PDB file of C-alpha atoms in Angstrom:
ATOM      1  CA  MET A   1      -2.676 -24.637   0.309  1.00 82.00           C
ATOM      2  CA  ARG A   2      -4.321 -21.795   2.238  1.00 77.00           C
ATOM      3  CA  ASP A   3      -6.278 -24.246   4.365  1.00 84.00           C
ATOM      4  CA  ALA A   4      -3.193 -26.366   5.080  1.00 88.00           C
ATOM      5  CA  LEU A   5      -1.205 -23.300   6.142  1.00 85.00           C
ATOM      6  CA  ASN A   6      -4.044 -22.024   8.332  1.00 82.00           C
ATOM      7  CA  SER A   7      -4.362 -25.426  10.018  1.00 88.00           C
ATOM      8  CA  THR A   8      -0.813 -25.115  11.430  1.00 90.00           C
ATOM      9  CA  GLY A   9      -2.007 -22.457  13.877  1.00 88.00           C
ATOM     10  CA  ARG A  10       1.007 -20.291  12.994  1.00 89.00           C
ATOM     11  CA  THR A  11       1.008 -16.914  11.317  1.00 85.00           C
ATOM     12  CA  ILE A  12       2.302 -17.469   7.784  1.00 85.00           C
ATOM     13  CA  PHE A  13       2.536 -14.936   4.964  1.00 82.00           C
ATOM     14  CA  TYR A  14       1.305 -16.714   1.842  1.00 85.00           C
ATOM     15  CA  SER A  15       2.347 -15.245  -1.507  1.00 83.00           C
ATOM     16  CA  LEU A  16       0.703 -16.510  -4.688  1.00 84.00           C
ATOM     17  CA  GLY A  17       3.013 -16.944  -7.689  1.00 82.00           C
ATOM     18  CA  GLU A  18       0.435 -16.867 -10.474  1.00 79.00           C
ATOM     19  CA  TRP A  19       2.102 -14.093 -12.528  1.00 77.00           C
ATOM     20  CA  GLY A  20      -1.136 -12.253 -13.235  1.00 78.00           C
ATOM     21  CA  GLU A  21      -2.427 -14.854 -15.679  1.00 83.00           C
ATOM     22  CA  ASP A  22      -5.946 -15.021 -14.222  1.00 88.00           C
ATOM     23  CA  ASP A  23      -6.175 -11.540 -12.652  1.00 89.00           C
ATOM     24  CA  PRO A  24      -5.279 -12.736  -9.128  1.00 86.00           C
ATOM     25  CA  ALA A  25      -5.859  -9.277  -7.639  1.00 88.00           C
ATOM     26  CA  GLN A  26      -9.576  -9.992  -8.031  1.00 90.00           C
ATOM     27  CA  TRP A  27      -9.521 -13.235  -6.025  1.00 91.00           C
ATOM     28  CA  GLY A  28      -6.116 -13.556  -4.334  1.00 87.00           C
ATOM     29  CA  GLY A  29      -7.236 -11.901  -1.106  1.00 86.00           C
ATOM     30  CA  ASN A  30      -9.483 -14.899  -0.404  1.00 87.00           C
ATOM     31  CA  VAL A  31      -6.573 -17.344  -0.426  1.00 86.00           C
ATOM     32  CA  GLY A  32      -3.335 -15.461   0.258  1.00 86.00           C
ATOM     33  CA  ASN A  33      -1.596 -12.331   1.477  1.00 86.00           C
ATOM     34  CA  SER A  34       0.001 -11.218  -1.794  1.00 86.00           C
ATOM     35  CA  TRP A  35      -0.202 -12.202  -5.412  1.00 87.00           C
ATOM     36  CA  ARG A  36       2.003 -11.649  -8.415  1.00 85.00           C
ATOM     37  CA  THR A  37       0.225  -9.377 -10.860  1.00 85.00           C
ATOM     38  CA  THR A  38       2.802  -9.515 -13.649  1.00 84.00           C
ATOM     39  CA  ASP A  39       5.390 -11.672 -15.302  1.00 81.00           C
ATOM     40  CA  ASP A  40       9.018 -11.469 -14.121  1.00 80.00           C
ATOM     41  CA  ILE A  41      10.649  -8.049 -14.093  1.00 79.00           C
ATOM     42  CA  ALA A  42      13.699  -7.484 -16.291  1.00 79.00           C
ATOM     43  CA  ASP A  43      16.602  -5.134 -15.605  1.00 77.00           C
ATOM     44  CA  THR A  44      15.323  -2.511 -18.049  1.00 84.00           C
ATOM     45  CA  TRP A  45      13.546   0.810 -17.716  1.00 84.00           C
ATOM     46  CA  GLU A  46      10.723  -0.416 -19.964  1.00 86.00           C
ATOM     47  CA  SER A  47      10.110  -3.507 -17.838  1.00 85.00           C
ATOM     48  CA  MET A  48      10.033  -1.561 -14.574  1.00 81.00           C
ATOM     49  CA  THR A  49       7.710   1.161 -15.871  1.00 84.00           C
ATOM     50  CA  SER A  50       5.305  -1.283 -17.520  1.00 86.00           C
ATOM     51  CA  ILE A  51       5.004  -3.243 -14.275  1.00 83.00           C
ATOM     52  CA  ALA A  52       4.203  -0.034 -12.365  1.00 82.00           C
ATOM     53  CA  ASP A  53       1.486   0.743 -14.918  1.00 84.00           C
ATOM     54  CA  LEU A  54       0.022  -2.752 -14.646  1.00 83.00           C
ATOM     55  CA  ASN A  55      -0.051  -2.557 -10.835  1.00 82.00           C
ATOM     56  CA  ASP A  56      -1.868   0.794 -10.922  1.00 84.00           C
ATOM     57  CA  LYS A  57      -4.745  -1.086 -12.565  1.00 84.00           C
ATOM     58  CA  TRP A  58      -5.047  -3.345  -9.514  1.00 86.00           C
ATOM     59  CA  ALA A  59      -4.603  -0.702  -6.760  1.00 85.00           C
ATOM     60  CA  ALA A  60      -8.203  -0.948  -5.547  1.00 86.00           C
ATOM     61  CA  TYR A  61      -7.687  -4.616  -4.638  1.00 87.00           C
ATOM     62  CA  ALA A  62      -4.720  -3.991  -2.308  1.00 84.00           C
ATOM     63  CA  GLY A  63      -5.146  -3.221   1.371  1.00 81.00           C
ATOM     64  CA  PRO A  64      -4.567  -4.546   4.871  1.00 81.00           C
ATOM     65  CA  GLY A  65      -3.927  -8.276   4.688  1.00 80.00           C
ATOM     66  CA  GLY A  66      -3.568  -8.527   0.902  1.00 84.00           C
ATOM     67  CA  TRP A  67      -1.230  -6.831  -1.549  1.00 81.00           C
ATOM     68  CA  ASN A  68      -0.315  -6.731  -5.203  1.00 82.00           C
ATOM     69  CA  GLY A  69       3.157  -8.199  -5.500  1.00 78.00           C
ATOM     70  CA  CYS A  70       5.912  -7.824  -8.005  1.00 66.00           C
ATOM     71  CA  ASP A  71       9.107  -9.647  -8.776  1.00 64.00           C
ATOM     72  CA  VAL A  72      11.979  -8.802  -6.389  1.00 61.00           C
ATOM     73  CA  ARG A  73      14.516 -11.610  -6.340  1.00 61.00           C
ATOM     74  CA  ASN A  74      18.017 -10.279  -6.912  1.00 63.00           C
ATOM     75  CA  MET A  75      19.406  -6.911  -5.871  1.00 68.00           C
ATOM     76  CA  ASP A  76      22.621  -4.947  -5.490  1.00 78.00           C
ATOM     77  CA  GLU A  77      23.647  -2.790  -2.484  1.00 84.00           C
ATOM     78  CA  TYR A  78      22.059   0.342  -3.966  1.00 81.00           C
ATOM     79  CA  THR A  79      18.733  -1.449  -4.393  1.00 79.00           C
ATOM     80  CA  LEU A  80      18.976  -2.851  -0.863  1.00 81.00           C
ATOM     81  CA  GLU A  81      19.542   0.685   0.451  1.00 83.00           C
ATOM     82  CA  ILE A  82      16.423   1.890  -1.360  1.00 81.00           C
ATOM     83  CA  LEU A  83      14.310  -1.037  -0.159  1.00 80.00           C
ATOM     84  CA  SER A  84      15.511  -0.757   3.448  1.00 88.00           C
ATOM     85  CA  ASN A  85      14.742   2.987   3.749  1.00 93.00           C
ATOM     86  CA  LYS A  86      12.900   3.135   7.089  1.00 95.00           C
ATOM     87  CA  GLU A  87      10.802   6.149   6.133  1.00 96.00           C
ATOM     88  CA  VAL A  88       9.619   4.499   2.919  1.00 94.00           C
ATOM     89  CA  ILE A  89       8.935   1.263   4.818  1.00 92.00           C
ATOM     90  CA  ALA A  90       6.802   3.292   7.260  1.00 95.00           C
ATOM     91  CA  VAL A  91       4.667   4.401   4.293  1.00 94.00           C
ATOM     92  CA  ASN A  92       4.333   0.769   3.199  1.00 89.00           C
ATOM     93  CA  GLN A  93       3.423  -0.305   6.740  1.00 90.00           C
ATOM     94  CA  ASP A  94       1.019   2.567   7.487  1.00 94.00           C
ATOM     95  CA  PRO A  95      -2.131   1.279   9.243  1.00 93.00           C
ATOM     96  CA  ILE A  96      -4.382   2.497   6.430  1.00 91.00           C
ATOM     97  CA  GLY A  97      -2.649   0.013   4.107  1.00 87.00           C
ATOM     98  CA  MET A  98      -3.870   1.630   0.889  1.00 88.00           C
ATOM     99  CA  GLN A  99      -1.823   1.439  -2.313  1.00 88.00           C
ATOM    100  CA  GLY A 100      -0.972   4.755  -3.966  1.00 91.00           C
ATOM    101  CA  ARG A 101      -2.535   5.687  -7.306  1.00 91.00           C
ATOM    102  CA  ARG A 102      -1.466   7.757 -10.260  1.00 90.00           C
ATOM    103  CA  ILE A 103      -3.541  10.936 -10.089  1.00 88.00           C
ATOM    104  CA  ASN A 104      -1.912  13.181 -12.639  1.00 71.00           C
ATOM    105  CA  THR A 105       0.296  13.043 -15.667  1.00 63.00           C
ATOM    106  CA  SER A 106       1.650  15.817 -17.813  1.00 63.00           C
ATOM    107  CA  GLU A 107      -0.751  17.048 -20.475  1.00 66.00           C
ATOM    108  CA  ASN A 108       1.212  15.866 -23.493  1.00 57.00           C
ATOM    109  CA  THR A 109       2.689  12.611 -22.258  1.00 65.00           C
ATOM    110  CA  ASP A 110       2.663  10.035 -19.499  1.00 79.00           C
ATOM    111  CA  CYS A 111       6.314  10.788 -18.748  1.00 86.00           C
ATOM    112  CA  LEU A 112       5.782  13.172 -15.797  1.00 91.00           C
ATOM    113  CA  GLN A 113       3.604  11.554 -13.164  1.00 92.00           C
ATOM    114  CA  VAL A 114       2.199  12.243  -9.705  1.00 93.00           C
ATOM    115  CA  TRP A 115       1.288   9.255  -7.531  1.00 94.00           C
ATOM    116  CA  VAL A 116      -0.507   9.741  -4.191  1.00 95.00           C
ATOM    117  CA  GLY A 117      -1.484   7.439  -1.345  1.00 94.00           C
ATOM    118  CA  PRO A 118      -3.453   8.166   1.830  1.00 94.00           C
ATOM    119  CA  LEU A 119      -1.710   7.716   5.186  1.00 96.00           C
ATOM    120  CA  SER A 120      -2.892   7.769   8.782  1.00 96.00           C
ATOM    121  CA  GLY A 121      -3.049  11.150  10.500  1.00 93.00           C
ATOM    122  CA  ILE A 122      -4.616  12.827   7.440  1.00 91.00           C
ATOM    123  CA  ARG A 123      -1.242  12.652   5.652  1.00 96.00           C
ATOM    124  CA  PHE A 124      -0.366  11.724   2.077  1.00 94.00           C
ATOM    125  CA  SER A 125       2.568  10.012   0.450  1.00 97.00           C
ATOM    126  CA  VAL A 126       3.413  11.740  -2.822  1.00 97.00           C
ATOM    127  CA  VAL A 127       5.730  10.372  -5.500  1.00 96.00           C
ATOM    128  CA  LEU A 128       6.857  12.593  -8.370  1.00 96.00           C
ATOM    129  CA  TRP A 129       8.076  10.289 -11.148  1.00 94.00           C
ATOM    130  CA  ASN A 130      10.045  11.423 -14.199  1.00 94.00           C
ATOM    131  CA  ARG A 131      10.009   8.883 -17.023  1.00 91.00           C
ATOM    132  CA  TYR A 132      11.809  11.252 -19.404  1.00 91.00           C
ATOM    133  CA  THR A 133      15.462  10.848 -20.375  1.00 92.00           C
ATOM    134  CA  GLU A 134      16.210  14.399 -19.116  1.00 94.00           C
ATOM    135  CA  PRO A 135      15.681  16.079 -15.710  1.00 96.00           C
ATOM    136  CA  GLU A 136      12.266  17.744 -15.427  1.00 94.00           C
ATOM    137  CA  THR A 137      10.353  19.794 -12.863  1.00 94.00           C
ATOM    138  CA  ILE A 138       7.206  18.066 -11.637  1.00 94.00           C
ATOM    139  CA  GLU A 139       4.580  19.973  -9.699  1.00 93.00           C
ATOM    140  CA  VAL A 140       1.535  18.829  -7.772  1.00 92.00           C
ATOM    141  CA  SER A 141      -1.227  21.266  -6.901  1.00 92.00           C
ATOM    142  CA  TRP A 142      -3.632  20.875  -4.044  1.00 92.00           C
ATOM    143  CA  GLU A 143      -6.350  20.898  -6.722  1.00 91.00           C
ATOM    144  CA  ASP A 144      -4.733  17.721  -8.151  1.00 87.00           C
ATOM    145  CA  LEU A 145      -5.147  16.220  -4.670  1.00 87.00           C
ATOM    146  CA  GLY A 146      -8.800  17.309  -4.458  1.00 87.00           C
ATOM    147  CA  LEU A 147      -7.966  19.753  -1.645  1.00 90.00           C
ATOM    148  CA  ASP A 148      -8.584  23.407  -0.857  1.00 92.00           C
ATOM    149  CA  SER A 149      -5.679  25.453  -2.232  1.00 93.00           C
ATOM    150  CA  LYS A 150      -5.382  27.358   1.081  1.00 95.00           C
ATOM    151  CA  ILE A 151      -4.401  24.299   3.145  1.00 95.00           C
ATOM    152  CA  SER A 152      -0.838  24.461   4.473  1.00 96.00           C
ATOM    153  CA  PHE A 153       1.386  21.367   4.463  1.00 97.00           C
ATOM    154  CA  SER A 154       4.787  20.546   5.853  1.00 98.00           C
ATOM    155  CA  ILE A 155       6.666  18.362   3.384  1.00 98.00           C
ATOM    156  CA  ARG A 156       9.307  15.747   4.174  1.00 98.00           C
ATOM    157  CA  ASP A 157      11.681  14.240   1.594  1.00 98.00           C
ATOM    158  CA  LEU A 158      11.920  10.494   2.273  1.00 97.00           C
ATOM    159  CA  TRP A 159      15.111   9.940   0.249  1.00 94.00           C
ATOM    160  CA  LYS A 160      16.998  12.821   1.901  1.00 95.00           C
ATOM    161  CA  HIS A 161      15.458  12.143   5.343  1.00 96.00           C
ATOM    162  CA  GLU A 162      14.766  15.832   5.889  1.00 97.00           C
ATOM    163  CA  ASP A 163      11.917  18.310   6.081  1.00 97.00           C
ATOM    164  CA  VAL A 164      12.102  20.420   2.921  1.00 97.00           C
ATOM    165  CA  VAL A 165       9.155  22.820   3.284  1.00 95.00           C
ATOM    166  CA  ALA A 166       7.485  23.980   6.499  1.00 95.00           C
ATOM    167  CA  ASP A 167       4.502  25.817   5.037  1.00 95.00           C
ATOM    168  CA  ALA A 168       3.585  24.845   1.457  1.00 95.00           C
ATOM    169  CA  VAL A 169       0.331  26.335   0.190  1.00 96.00           C
ATOM    170  CA  GLY A 170      -1.368  25.675  -3.150  1.00 95.00           C
ATOM    171  CA  SER A 171       1.290  23.577  -4.871  1.00 95.00           C
ATOM    172  CA  PHE A 172       4.707  21.970  -4.567  1.00 96.00           C
ATOM    173  CA  GLY A 173       7.255  21.057  -7.199  1.00 95.00           C
ATOM    174  CA  VAL A 174      10.842  19.877  -7.531  1.00 96.00           C
ATOM    175  CA  GLN A 175      13.267  18.944 -10.257  1.00 97.00           C
ATOM    176  CA  VAL A 176      13.399  15.184 -10.698  1.00 97.00           C
ATOM    177  CA  ASP A 177      16.338  13.481 -12.395  1.00 96.00           C
ATOM    178  CA  ALA A 178      15.782  11.477 -15.575  1.00 95.00           C
ATOM    179  CA  HIS A 179      14.304   8.023 -14.975  1.00 93.00           C
ATOM    180  CA  SER A 180      13.945   8.824 -11.296  1.00 94.00           C
ATOM    181  CA  CYS A 181      11.414   9.727  -8.646  1.00 95.00           C
ATOM    182  CA  GLU A 182      11.176  11.784  -5.484  1.00 97.00           C
ATOM    183  CA  MET A 183       9.041  10.673  -2.547  1.00 98.00           C
ATOM    184  CA  PHE A 184       7.486  12.915   0.089  1.00 98.00           C
ATOM    185  CA  ILE A 185       5.119  12.933   3.037  1.00 98.00           C
ATOM    186  CA  PHE A 186       2.609  15.815   3.077  1.00 97.00           C
ATOM    187  CA  THR A 187       1.378  16.602   6.608  1.00 97.00           C
ATOM    188  CA  PRO A 188      -1.282  19.288   7.162  1.00 95.00           C
ATOM    189  CA  ASN A 189      -0.242  22.117   9.496  1.00 95.00           C
TER     190      ASN A 189
END
């Protein structure tokens, strides 16, 4: 199929629907632009979180020209609003093209997580994800990021579309609602 599509002379995005059966992240980049890494997603918290965990496993295989895909077929207005957030799309479309990774979880459980992805301009996308059934404060330290604790960052909230901290040093934390996440851009000052 790849060869037939390439022979048209047109730019075509080719997504492989193999559902992760034969670990397509390992070979999909040779034949397509994205590949399903999991079975279909269900409208449950357990389904969504398990698919995120499975895709973390394949993060190293995603990059410019080839991405791990998941099941997004039907959505309501709220979901459309989330998926059409221009600031979040800019993270997805950043020239570096690297998938974020889980770098930290709370000591006693996997329910409080920090996910980080590199961006152009020496910036980072940071997602603080609360899998608990109650609101929790999640904090990320510069040590978690492998950085000097004296570096100063400005921090932008991508859901609120506003700068929330002008000069963060050492760590940053916020309260995250149950079964929710907060997404930020960290830019060095």
